[in-house]
PDB file of C-alpha atoms in Angstrom:
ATOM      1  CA  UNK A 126      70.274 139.467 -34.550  1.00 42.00           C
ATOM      2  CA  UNK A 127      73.113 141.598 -35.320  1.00 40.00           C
ATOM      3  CA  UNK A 128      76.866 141.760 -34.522  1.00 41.00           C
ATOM      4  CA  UNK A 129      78.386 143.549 -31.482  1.00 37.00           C
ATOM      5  CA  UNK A 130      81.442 145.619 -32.656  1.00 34.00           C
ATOM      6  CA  UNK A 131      83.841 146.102 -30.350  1.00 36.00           C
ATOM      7  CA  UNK A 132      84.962 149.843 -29.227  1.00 30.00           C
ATOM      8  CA  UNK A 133      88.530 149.256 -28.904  1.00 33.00           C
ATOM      9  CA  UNK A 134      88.808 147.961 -32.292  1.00 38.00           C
ATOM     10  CA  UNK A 135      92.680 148.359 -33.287  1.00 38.00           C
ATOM     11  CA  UNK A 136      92.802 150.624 -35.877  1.00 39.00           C
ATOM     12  CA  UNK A 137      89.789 153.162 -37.265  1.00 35.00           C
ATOM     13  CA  UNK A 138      88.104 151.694 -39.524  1.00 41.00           C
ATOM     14  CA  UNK A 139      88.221 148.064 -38.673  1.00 44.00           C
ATOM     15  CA  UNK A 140      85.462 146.898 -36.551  1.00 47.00           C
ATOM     16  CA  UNK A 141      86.158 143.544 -34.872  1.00 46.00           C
ATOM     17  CA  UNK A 142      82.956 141.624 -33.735  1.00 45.00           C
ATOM     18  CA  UNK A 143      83.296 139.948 -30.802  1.00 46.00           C
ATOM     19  CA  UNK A 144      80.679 137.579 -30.081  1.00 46.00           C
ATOM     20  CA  UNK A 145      76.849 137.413 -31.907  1.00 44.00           C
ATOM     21  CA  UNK A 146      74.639 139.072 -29.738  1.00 43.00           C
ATOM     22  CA  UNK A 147      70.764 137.342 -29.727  1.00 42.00           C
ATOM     23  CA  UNK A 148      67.799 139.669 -30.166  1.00 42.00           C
ATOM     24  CA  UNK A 149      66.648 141.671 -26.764  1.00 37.00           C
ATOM     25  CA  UNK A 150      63.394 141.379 -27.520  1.00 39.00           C
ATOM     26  CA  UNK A 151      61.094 138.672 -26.218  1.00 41.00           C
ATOM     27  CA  UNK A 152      60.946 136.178 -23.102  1.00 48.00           C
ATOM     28  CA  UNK A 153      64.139 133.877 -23.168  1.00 61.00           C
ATOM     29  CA  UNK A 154      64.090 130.452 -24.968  1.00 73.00           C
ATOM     30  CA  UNK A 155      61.259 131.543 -26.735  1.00 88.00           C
ATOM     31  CA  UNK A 156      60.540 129.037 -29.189  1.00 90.00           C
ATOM     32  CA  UNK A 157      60.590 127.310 -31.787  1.00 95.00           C
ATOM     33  CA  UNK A 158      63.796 125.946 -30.306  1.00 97.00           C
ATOM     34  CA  UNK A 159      66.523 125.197 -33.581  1.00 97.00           C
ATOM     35  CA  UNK A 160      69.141 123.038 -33.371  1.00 98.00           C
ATOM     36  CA  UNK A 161      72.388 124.679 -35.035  1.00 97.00           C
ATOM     37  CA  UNK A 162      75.130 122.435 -36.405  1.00 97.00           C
ATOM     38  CA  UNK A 163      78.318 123.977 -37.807  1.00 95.00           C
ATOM     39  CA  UNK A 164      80.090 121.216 -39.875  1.00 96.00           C
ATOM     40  CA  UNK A 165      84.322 121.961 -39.702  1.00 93.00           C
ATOM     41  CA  UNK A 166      87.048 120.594 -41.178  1.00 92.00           C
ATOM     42  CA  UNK A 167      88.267 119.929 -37.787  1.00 92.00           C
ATOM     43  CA  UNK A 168      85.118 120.024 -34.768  1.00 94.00           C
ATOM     44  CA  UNK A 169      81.662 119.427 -35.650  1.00 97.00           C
ATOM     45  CA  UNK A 170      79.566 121.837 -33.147  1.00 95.00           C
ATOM     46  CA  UNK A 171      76.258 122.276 -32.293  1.00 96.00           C
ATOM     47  CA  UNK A 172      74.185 124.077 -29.914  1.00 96.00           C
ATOM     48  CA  UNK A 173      70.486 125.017 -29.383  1.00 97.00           C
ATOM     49  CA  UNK A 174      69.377 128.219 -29.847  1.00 95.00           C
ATOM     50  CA  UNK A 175      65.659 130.006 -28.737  1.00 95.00           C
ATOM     51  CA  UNK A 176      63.613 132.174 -31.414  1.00 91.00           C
ATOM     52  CA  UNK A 177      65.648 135.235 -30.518  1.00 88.00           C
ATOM     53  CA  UNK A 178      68.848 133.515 -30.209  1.00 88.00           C
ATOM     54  CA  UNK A 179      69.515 132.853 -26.807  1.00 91.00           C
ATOM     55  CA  UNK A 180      71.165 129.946 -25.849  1.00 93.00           C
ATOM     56  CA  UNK A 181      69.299 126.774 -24.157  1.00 94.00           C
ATOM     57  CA  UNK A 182      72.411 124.970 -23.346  1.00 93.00           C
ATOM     58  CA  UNK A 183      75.828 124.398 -23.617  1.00 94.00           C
ATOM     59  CA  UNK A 184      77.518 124.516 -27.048  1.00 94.00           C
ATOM     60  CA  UNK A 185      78.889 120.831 -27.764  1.00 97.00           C
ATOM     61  CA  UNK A 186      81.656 119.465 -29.886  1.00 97.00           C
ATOM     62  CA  UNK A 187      83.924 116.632 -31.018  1.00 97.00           C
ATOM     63  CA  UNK A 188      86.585 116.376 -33.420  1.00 97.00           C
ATOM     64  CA  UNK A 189      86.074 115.722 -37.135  1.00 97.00           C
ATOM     65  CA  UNK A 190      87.836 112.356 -37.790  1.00 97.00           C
ATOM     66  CA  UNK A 191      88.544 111.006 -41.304  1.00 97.00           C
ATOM     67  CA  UNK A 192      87.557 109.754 -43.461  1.00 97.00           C
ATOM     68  CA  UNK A 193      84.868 110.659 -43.470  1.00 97.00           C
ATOM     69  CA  UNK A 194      81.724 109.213 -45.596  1.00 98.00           C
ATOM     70  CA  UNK A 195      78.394 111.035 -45.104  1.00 98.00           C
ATOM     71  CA  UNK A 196      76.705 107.689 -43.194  1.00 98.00           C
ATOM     72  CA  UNK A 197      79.212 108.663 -40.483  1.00 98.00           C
ATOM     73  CA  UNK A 198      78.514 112.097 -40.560  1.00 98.00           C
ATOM     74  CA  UNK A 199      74.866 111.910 -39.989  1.00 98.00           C
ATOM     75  CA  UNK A 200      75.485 109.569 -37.556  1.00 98.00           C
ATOM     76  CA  UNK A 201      77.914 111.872 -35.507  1.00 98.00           C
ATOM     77  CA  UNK A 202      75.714 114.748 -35.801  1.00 98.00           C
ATOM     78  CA  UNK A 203      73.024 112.843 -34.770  1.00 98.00           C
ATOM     79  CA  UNK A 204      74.683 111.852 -31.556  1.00 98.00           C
ATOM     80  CA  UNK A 205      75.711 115.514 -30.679  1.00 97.00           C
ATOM     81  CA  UNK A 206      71.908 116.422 -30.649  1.00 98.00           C
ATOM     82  CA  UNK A 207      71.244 113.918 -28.458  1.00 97.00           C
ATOM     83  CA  UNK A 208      73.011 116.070 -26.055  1.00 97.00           C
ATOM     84  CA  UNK A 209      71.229 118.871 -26.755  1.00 97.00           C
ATOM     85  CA  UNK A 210      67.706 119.618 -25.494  1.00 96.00           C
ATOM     86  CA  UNK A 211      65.001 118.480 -27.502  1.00 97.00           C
ATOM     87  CA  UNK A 212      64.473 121.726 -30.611  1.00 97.00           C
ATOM     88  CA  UNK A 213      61.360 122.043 -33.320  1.00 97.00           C
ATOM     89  CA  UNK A 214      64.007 122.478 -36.340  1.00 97.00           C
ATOM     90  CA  UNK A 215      67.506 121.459 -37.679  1.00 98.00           C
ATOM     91  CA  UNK A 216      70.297 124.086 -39.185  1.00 97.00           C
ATOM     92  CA  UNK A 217      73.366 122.931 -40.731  1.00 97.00           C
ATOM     93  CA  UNK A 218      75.940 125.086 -42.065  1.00 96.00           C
ATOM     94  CA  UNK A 219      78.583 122.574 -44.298  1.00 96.00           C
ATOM     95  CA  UNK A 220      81.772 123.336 -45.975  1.00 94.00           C
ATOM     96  CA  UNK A 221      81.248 122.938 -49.422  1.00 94.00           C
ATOM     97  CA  UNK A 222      78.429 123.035 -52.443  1.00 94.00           C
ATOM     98  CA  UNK A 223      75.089 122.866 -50.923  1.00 95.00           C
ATOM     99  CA  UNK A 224      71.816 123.170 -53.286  1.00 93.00           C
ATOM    100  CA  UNK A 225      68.202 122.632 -52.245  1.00 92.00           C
ATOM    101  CA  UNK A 226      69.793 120.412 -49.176  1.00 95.00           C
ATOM    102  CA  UNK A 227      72.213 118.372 -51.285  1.00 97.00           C
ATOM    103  CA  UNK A 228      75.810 117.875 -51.016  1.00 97.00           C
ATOM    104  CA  UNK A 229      77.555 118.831 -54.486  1.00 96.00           C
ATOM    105  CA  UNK A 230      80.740 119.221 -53.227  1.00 94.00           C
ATOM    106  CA  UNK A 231      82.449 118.064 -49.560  1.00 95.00           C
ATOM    107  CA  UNK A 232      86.194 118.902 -50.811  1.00 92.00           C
ATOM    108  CA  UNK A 233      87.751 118.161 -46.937  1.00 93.00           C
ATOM    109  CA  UNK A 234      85.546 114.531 -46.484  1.00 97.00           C
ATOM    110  CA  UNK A 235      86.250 113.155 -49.803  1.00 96.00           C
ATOM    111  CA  UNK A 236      90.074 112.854 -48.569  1.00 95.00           C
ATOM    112  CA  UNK A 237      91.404 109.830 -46.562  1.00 96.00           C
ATOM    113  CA  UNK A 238      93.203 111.851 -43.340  1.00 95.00           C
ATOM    114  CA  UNK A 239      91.355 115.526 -43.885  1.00 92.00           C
ATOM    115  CA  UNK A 240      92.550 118.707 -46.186  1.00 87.00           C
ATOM    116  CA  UNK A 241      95.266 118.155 -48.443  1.00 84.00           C
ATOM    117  CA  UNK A 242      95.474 114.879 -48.431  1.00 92.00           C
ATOM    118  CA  UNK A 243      94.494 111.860 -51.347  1.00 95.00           C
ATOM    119  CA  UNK A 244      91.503 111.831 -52.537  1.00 96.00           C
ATOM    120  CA  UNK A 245      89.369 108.739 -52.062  1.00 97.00           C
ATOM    121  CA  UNK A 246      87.203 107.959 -54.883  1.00 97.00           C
ATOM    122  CA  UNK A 247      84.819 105.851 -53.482  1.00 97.00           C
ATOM    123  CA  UNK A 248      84.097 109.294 -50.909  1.00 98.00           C
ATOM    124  CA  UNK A 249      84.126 111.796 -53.471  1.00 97.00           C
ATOM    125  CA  UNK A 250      80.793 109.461 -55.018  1.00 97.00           C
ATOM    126  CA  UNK A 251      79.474 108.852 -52.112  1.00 98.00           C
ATOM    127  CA  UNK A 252      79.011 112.612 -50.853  1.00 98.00           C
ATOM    128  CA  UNK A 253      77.988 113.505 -54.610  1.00 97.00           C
ATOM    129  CA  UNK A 254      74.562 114.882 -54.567  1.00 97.00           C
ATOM    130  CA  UNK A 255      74.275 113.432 -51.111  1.00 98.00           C
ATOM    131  CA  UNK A 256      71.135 114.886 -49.464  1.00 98.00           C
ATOM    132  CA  UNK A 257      71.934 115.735 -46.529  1.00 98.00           C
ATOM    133  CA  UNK A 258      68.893 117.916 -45.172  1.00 98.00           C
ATOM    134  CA  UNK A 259      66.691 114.634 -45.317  1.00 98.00           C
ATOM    135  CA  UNK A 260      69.568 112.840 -43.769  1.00 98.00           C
ATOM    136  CA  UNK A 261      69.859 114.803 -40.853  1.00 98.00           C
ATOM    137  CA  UNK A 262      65.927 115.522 -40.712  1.00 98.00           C
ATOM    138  CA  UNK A 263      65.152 111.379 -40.760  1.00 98.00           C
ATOM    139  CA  UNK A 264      67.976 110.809 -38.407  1.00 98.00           C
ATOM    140  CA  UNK A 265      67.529 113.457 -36.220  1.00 98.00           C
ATOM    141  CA  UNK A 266      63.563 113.434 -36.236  1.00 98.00           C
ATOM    142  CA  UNK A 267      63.085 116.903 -37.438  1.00 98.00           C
ATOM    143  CA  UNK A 268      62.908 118.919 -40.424  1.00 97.00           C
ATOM    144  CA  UNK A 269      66.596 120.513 -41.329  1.00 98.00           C
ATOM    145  CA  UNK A 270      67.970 123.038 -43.501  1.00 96.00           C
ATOM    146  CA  UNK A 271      71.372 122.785 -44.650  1.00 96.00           C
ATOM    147  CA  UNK A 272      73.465 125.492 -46.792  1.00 95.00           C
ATOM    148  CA  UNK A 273      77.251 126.732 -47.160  1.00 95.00           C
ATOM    149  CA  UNK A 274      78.812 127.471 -43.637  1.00 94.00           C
ATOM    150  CA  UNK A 275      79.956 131.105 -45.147  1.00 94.00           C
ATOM    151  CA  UNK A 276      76.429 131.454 -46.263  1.00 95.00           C
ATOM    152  CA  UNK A 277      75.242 130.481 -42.613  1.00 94.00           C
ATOM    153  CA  UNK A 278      77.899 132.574 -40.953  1.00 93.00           C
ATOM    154  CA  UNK A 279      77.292 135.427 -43.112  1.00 94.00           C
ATOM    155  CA  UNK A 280      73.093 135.472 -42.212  1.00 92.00           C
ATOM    156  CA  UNK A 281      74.037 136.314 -39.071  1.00 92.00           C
ATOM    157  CA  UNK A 282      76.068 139.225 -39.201  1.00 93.00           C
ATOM    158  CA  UNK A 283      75.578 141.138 -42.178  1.00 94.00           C
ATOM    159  CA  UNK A 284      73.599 144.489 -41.662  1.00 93.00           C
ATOM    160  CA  UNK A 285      71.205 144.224 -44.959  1.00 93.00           C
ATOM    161  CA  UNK A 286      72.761 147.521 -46.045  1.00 94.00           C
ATOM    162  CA  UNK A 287      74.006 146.924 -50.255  1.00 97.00           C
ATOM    163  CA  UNK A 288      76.305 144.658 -51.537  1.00 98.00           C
ATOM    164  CA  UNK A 289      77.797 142.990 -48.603  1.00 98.00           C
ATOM    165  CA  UNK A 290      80.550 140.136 -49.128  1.00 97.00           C
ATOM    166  CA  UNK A 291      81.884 137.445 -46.765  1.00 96.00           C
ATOM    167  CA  UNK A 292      84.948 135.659 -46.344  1.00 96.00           C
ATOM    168  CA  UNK A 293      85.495 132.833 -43.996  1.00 95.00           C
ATOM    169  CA  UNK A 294      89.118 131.719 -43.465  1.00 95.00           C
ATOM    170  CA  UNK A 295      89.143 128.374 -41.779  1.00 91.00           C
ATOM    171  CA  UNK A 296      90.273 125.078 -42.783  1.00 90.00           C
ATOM    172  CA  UNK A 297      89.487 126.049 -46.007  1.00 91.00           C
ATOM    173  CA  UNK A 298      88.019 129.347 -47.744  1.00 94.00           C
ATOM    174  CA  UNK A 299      84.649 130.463 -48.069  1.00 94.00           C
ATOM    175  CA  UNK A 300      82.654 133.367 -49.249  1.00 95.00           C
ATOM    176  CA  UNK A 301      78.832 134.259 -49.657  1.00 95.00           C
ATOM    177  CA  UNK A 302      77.312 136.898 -51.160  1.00 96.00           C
ATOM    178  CA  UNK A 303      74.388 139.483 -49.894  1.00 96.00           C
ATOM    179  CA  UNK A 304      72.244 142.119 -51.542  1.00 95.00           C
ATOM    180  CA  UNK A 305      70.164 144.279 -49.162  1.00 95.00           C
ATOM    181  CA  UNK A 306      70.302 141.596 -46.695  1.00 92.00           C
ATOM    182  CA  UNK A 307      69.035 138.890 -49.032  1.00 91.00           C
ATOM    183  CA  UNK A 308      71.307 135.389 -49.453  1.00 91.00           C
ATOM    184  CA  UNK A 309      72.193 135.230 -53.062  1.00 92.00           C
ATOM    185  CA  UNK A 310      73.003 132.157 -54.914  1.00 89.00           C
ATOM    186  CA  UNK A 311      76.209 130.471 -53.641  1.00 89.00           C
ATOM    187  CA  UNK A 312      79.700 130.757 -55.742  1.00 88.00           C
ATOM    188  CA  UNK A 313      82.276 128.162 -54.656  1.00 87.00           C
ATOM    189  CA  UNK A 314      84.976 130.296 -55.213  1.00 88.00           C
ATOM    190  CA  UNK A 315      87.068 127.780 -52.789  1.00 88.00           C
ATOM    191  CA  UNK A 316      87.848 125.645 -56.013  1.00 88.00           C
ATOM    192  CA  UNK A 317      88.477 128.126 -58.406  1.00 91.00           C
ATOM    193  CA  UNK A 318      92.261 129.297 -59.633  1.00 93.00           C
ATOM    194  CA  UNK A 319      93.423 132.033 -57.535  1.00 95.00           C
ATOM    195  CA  UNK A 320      97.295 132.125 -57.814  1.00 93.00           C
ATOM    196  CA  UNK A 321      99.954 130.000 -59.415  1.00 93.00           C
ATOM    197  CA  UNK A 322      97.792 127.787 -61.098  1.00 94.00           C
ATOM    198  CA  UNK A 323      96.418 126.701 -57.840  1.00 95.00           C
ATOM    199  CA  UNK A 324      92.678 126.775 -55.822  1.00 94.00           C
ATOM    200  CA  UNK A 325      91.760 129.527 -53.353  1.00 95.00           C
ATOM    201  CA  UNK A 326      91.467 126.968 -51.133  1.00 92.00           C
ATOM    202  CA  UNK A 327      94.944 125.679 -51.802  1.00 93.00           C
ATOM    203  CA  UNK A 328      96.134 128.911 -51.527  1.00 96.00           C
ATOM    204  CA  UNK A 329      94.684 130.064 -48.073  1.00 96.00           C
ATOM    205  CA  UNK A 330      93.741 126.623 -46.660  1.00 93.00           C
ATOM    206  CA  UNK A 331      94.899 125.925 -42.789  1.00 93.00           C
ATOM    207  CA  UNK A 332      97.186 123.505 -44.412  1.00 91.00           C
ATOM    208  CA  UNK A 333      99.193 125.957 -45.927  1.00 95.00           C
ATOM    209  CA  UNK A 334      99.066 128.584 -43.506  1.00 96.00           C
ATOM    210  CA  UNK A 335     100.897 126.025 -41.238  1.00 95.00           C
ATOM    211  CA  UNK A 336     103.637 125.836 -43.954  1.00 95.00           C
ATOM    212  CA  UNK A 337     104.130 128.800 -44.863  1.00 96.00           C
ATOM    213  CA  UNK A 338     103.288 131.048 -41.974  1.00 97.00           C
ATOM    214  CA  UNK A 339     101.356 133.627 -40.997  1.00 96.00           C
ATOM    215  CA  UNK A 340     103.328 136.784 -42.770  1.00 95.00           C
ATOM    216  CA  UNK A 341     103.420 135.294 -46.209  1.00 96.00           C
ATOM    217  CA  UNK A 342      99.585 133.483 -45.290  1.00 97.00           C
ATOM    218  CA  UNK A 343      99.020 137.042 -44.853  1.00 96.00           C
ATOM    219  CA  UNK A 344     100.252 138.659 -48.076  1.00 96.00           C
ATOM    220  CA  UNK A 345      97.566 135.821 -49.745  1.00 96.00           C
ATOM    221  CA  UNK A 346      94.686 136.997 -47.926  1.00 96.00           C
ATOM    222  CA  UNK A 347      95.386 140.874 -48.856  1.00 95.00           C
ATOM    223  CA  UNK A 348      95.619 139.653 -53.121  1.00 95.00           C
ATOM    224  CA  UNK A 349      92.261 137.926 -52.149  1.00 96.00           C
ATOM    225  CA  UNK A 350      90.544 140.646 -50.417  1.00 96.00           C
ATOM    226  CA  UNK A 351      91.972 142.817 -53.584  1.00 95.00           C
ATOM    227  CA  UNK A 352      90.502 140.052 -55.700  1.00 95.00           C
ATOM    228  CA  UNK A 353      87.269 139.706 -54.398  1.00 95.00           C
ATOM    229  CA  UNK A 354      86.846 144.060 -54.286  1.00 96.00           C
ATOM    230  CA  UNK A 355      87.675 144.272 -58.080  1.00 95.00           C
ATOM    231  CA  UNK A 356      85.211 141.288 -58.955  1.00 94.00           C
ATOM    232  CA  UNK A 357      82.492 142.485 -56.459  1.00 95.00           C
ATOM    233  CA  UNK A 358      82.420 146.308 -55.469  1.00 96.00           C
ATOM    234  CA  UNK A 359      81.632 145.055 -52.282  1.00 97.00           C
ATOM    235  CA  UNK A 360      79.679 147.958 -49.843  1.00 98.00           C
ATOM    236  CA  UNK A 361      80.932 145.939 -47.048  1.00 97.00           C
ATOM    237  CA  UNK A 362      83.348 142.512 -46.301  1.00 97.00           C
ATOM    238  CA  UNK A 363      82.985 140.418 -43.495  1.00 96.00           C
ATOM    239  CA  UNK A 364      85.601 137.721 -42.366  1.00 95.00           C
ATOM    240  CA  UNK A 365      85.259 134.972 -40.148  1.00 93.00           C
ATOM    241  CA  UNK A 366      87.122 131.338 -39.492  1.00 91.00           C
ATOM    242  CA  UNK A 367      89.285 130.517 -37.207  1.00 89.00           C
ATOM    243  CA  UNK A 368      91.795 132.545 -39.007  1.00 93.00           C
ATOM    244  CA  UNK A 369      90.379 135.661 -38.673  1.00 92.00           C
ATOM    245  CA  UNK A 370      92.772 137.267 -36.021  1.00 91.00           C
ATOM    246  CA  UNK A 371      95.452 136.187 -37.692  1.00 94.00           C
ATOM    247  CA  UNK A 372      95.087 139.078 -40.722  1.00 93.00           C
ATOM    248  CA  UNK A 373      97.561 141.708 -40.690  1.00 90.00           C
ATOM    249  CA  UNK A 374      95.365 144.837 -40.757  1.00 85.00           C
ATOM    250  CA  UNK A 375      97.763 147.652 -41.053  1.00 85.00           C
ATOM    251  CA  UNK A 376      98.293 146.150 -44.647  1.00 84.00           C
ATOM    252  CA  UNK A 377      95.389 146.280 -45.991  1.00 87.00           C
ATOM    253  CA  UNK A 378      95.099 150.076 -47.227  1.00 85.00           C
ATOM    254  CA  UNK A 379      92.105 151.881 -47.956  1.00 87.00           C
ATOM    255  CA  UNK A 380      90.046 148.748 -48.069  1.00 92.00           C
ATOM    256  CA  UNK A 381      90.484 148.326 -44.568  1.00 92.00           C
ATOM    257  CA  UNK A 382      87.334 150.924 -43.477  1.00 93.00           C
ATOM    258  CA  UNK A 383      85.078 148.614 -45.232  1.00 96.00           C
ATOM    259  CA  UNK A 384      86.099 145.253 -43.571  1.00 95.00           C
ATOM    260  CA  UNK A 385      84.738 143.869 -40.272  1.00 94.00           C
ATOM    261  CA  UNK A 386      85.990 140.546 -38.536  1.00 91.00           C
ATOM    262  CA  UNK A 387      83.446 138.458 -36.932  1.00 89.00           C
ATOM    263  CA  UNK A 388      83.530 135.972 -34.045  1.00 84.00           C
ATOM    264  CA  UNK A 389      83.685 132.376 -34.965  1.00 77.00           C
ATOM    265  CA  UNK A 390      80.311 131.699 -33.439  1.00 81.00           C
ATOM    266  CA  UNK A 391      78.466 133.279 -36.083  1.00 82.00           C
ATOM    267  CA  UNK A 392      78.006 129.915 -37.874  1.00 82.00           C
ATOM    268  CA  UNK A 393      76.085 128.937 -34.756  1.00 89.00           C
ATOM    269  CA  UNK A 394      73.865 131.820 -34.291  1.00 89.00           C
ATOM    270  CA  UNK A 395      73.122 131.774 -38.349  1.00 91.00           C
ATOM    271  CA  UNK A 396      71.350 128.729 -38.068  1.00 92.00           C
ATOM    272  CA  UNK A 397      67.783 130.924 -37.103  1.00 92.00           C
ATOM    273  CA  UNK A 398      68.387 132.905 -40.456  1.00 90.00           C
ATOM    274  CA  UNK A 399      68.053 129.815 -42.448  1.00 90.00           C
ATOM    275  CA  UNK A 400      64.446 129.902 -41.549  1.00 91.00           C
ATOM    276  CA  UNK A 401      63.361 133.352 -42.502  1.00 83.00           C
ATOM    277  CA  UNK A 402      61.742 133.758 -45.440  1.00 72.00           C
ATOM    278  CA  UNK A 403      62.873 136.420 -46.886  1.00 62.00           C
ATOM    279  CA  UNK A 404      66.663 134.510 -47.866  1.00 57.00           C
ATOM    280  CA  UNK A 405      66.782 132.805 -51.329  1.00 53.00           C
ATOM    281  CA  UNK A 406      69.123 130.378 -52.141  1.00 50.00           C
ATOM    282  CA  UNK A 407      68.128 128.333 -48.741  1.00 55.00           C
ATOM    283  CA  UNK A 408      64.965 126.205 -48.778  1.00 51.00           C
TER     284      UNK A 408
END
């Protein structure tokens, strides 16, 4: 599964992928069937996927409502499979601190109305070390793997060439890390200082962008790219979230021919990688 770069890309240098395309190879729905969740700070979406990545049906979604506790959350992924056809496995990709299937950190559903908002404490215990992956797998009646949405989003569109680095720019920020196409461990850069004595997240968060808008958002995302380049080295950057489109490309200097921007529907389509083997860091 790799990503389809479009040919009328904007400017040399910077791909834009446009959708995820699935593996040619093989009969369509081939199984096993998985189930791919992709856990937002806004929509919860799902969709079943065949062994090669085609799709069995429909994507679904509802909104994410707060707050948010993980009972409910189980229980509202649980009813979007039932609208799904029947698969043999369960992905989720999740916003926050995941480790061997447990929650360490769920910064948008430990808040009472979503992102940037007061922090509840009874939440913030509740989702601490909450494992999710047997939630989901008792609830939904298969087994389930559950990692970082970048992490997820990344799987499915990185090209296993070097150190390859990946931003998602959403309701919040993300990033994962590959080496030769391998998952490495996952850095929650999201919660560490960036600017001004304040998060990454805080910094580049949908909230934020809202306030600020999109030409100053902008001049963020271009220190963090710089950031992330001097810390990393990285052979290759890719950036996804709904935010994506909105970066201001003819501002990003020589950087810019080692950037691509993926389709949002990556996080779907990653949910196969989280059963090969050969990642570490997902189990």
């Amino acid at each position: 599964m790799t990503g389809s770069v479009s040919p009328d890309a904007a400017e040399p240098g910077f791909a834009t992928v446009d959708s995820v395309e699935a593996d040619s190879a093989g009969p369509a729905h081939e199984r096993p069937y998985t189930l791919c969740i992709d856990v937002g700070g806004t929509g919860l979406k799902a969709n079943v996927l065949g062994a090669t990545g085609t799709f069995v049906a429909d994507r679904v979604k509802i909104p994410t409502t707060y707050p948010m506790p993980p009972e409910l959350m189980v229980e509202k992924l649980t009813g979007l499979a039932r609208k799904l056809p029947e698969a043999d496995r369960t992905s989720c990709g999740f916003p926050g601190m995941v480790r061997n299937g447990h929650v360490l950190s769920a910064p948008h559903f430990v808040t009472k109305s979503g992102p940037g908002t007061q922090i509840v404490p009874e939440l913030l215990e509740s989702w601490s070390d909450f494992d999710l992956a047997s939630a989901l797998s008792a609830s939904i009646g298969k087994p389930c793997r559950v990692a970082n949405d970048a992490d997820v989003q990344g799987a499915a569109v990185v090209q296993g060439k070097g150190f390859e680095a990946v931003v998602t720019l959403g309701t919040g920020f993300g990033t994962a890390f590959f080496m030769d196409g391998r998952l490495l461990p996952h850095f929650e850069f999201a919660h560490q200082e960036f600017r001004q004595g304040e998060t990454f997240n805080q910094q580049l968060g949908e909230p934020v962008r809202k306030k600020i808008g999109d030409k100053r958002w902008n001049k963020r995302v271009q220190k963090a790219i710089a950031y992330l380049n001097a810390l990393t080295f990285f052979d290759h950057l890719f950036i996804g979230g709904g935010n994506a489109q909105r970066i201001n490309r003819r501002d990003l200097g020589a950087v810019l021919e080692r950037i691509t921007v993926v389709d949002n529907s990556a996080g779907i389509f990653g949910g196969i990688r989280l059963w090969d083997e050969h990642h570490i860091a997902v189990v």
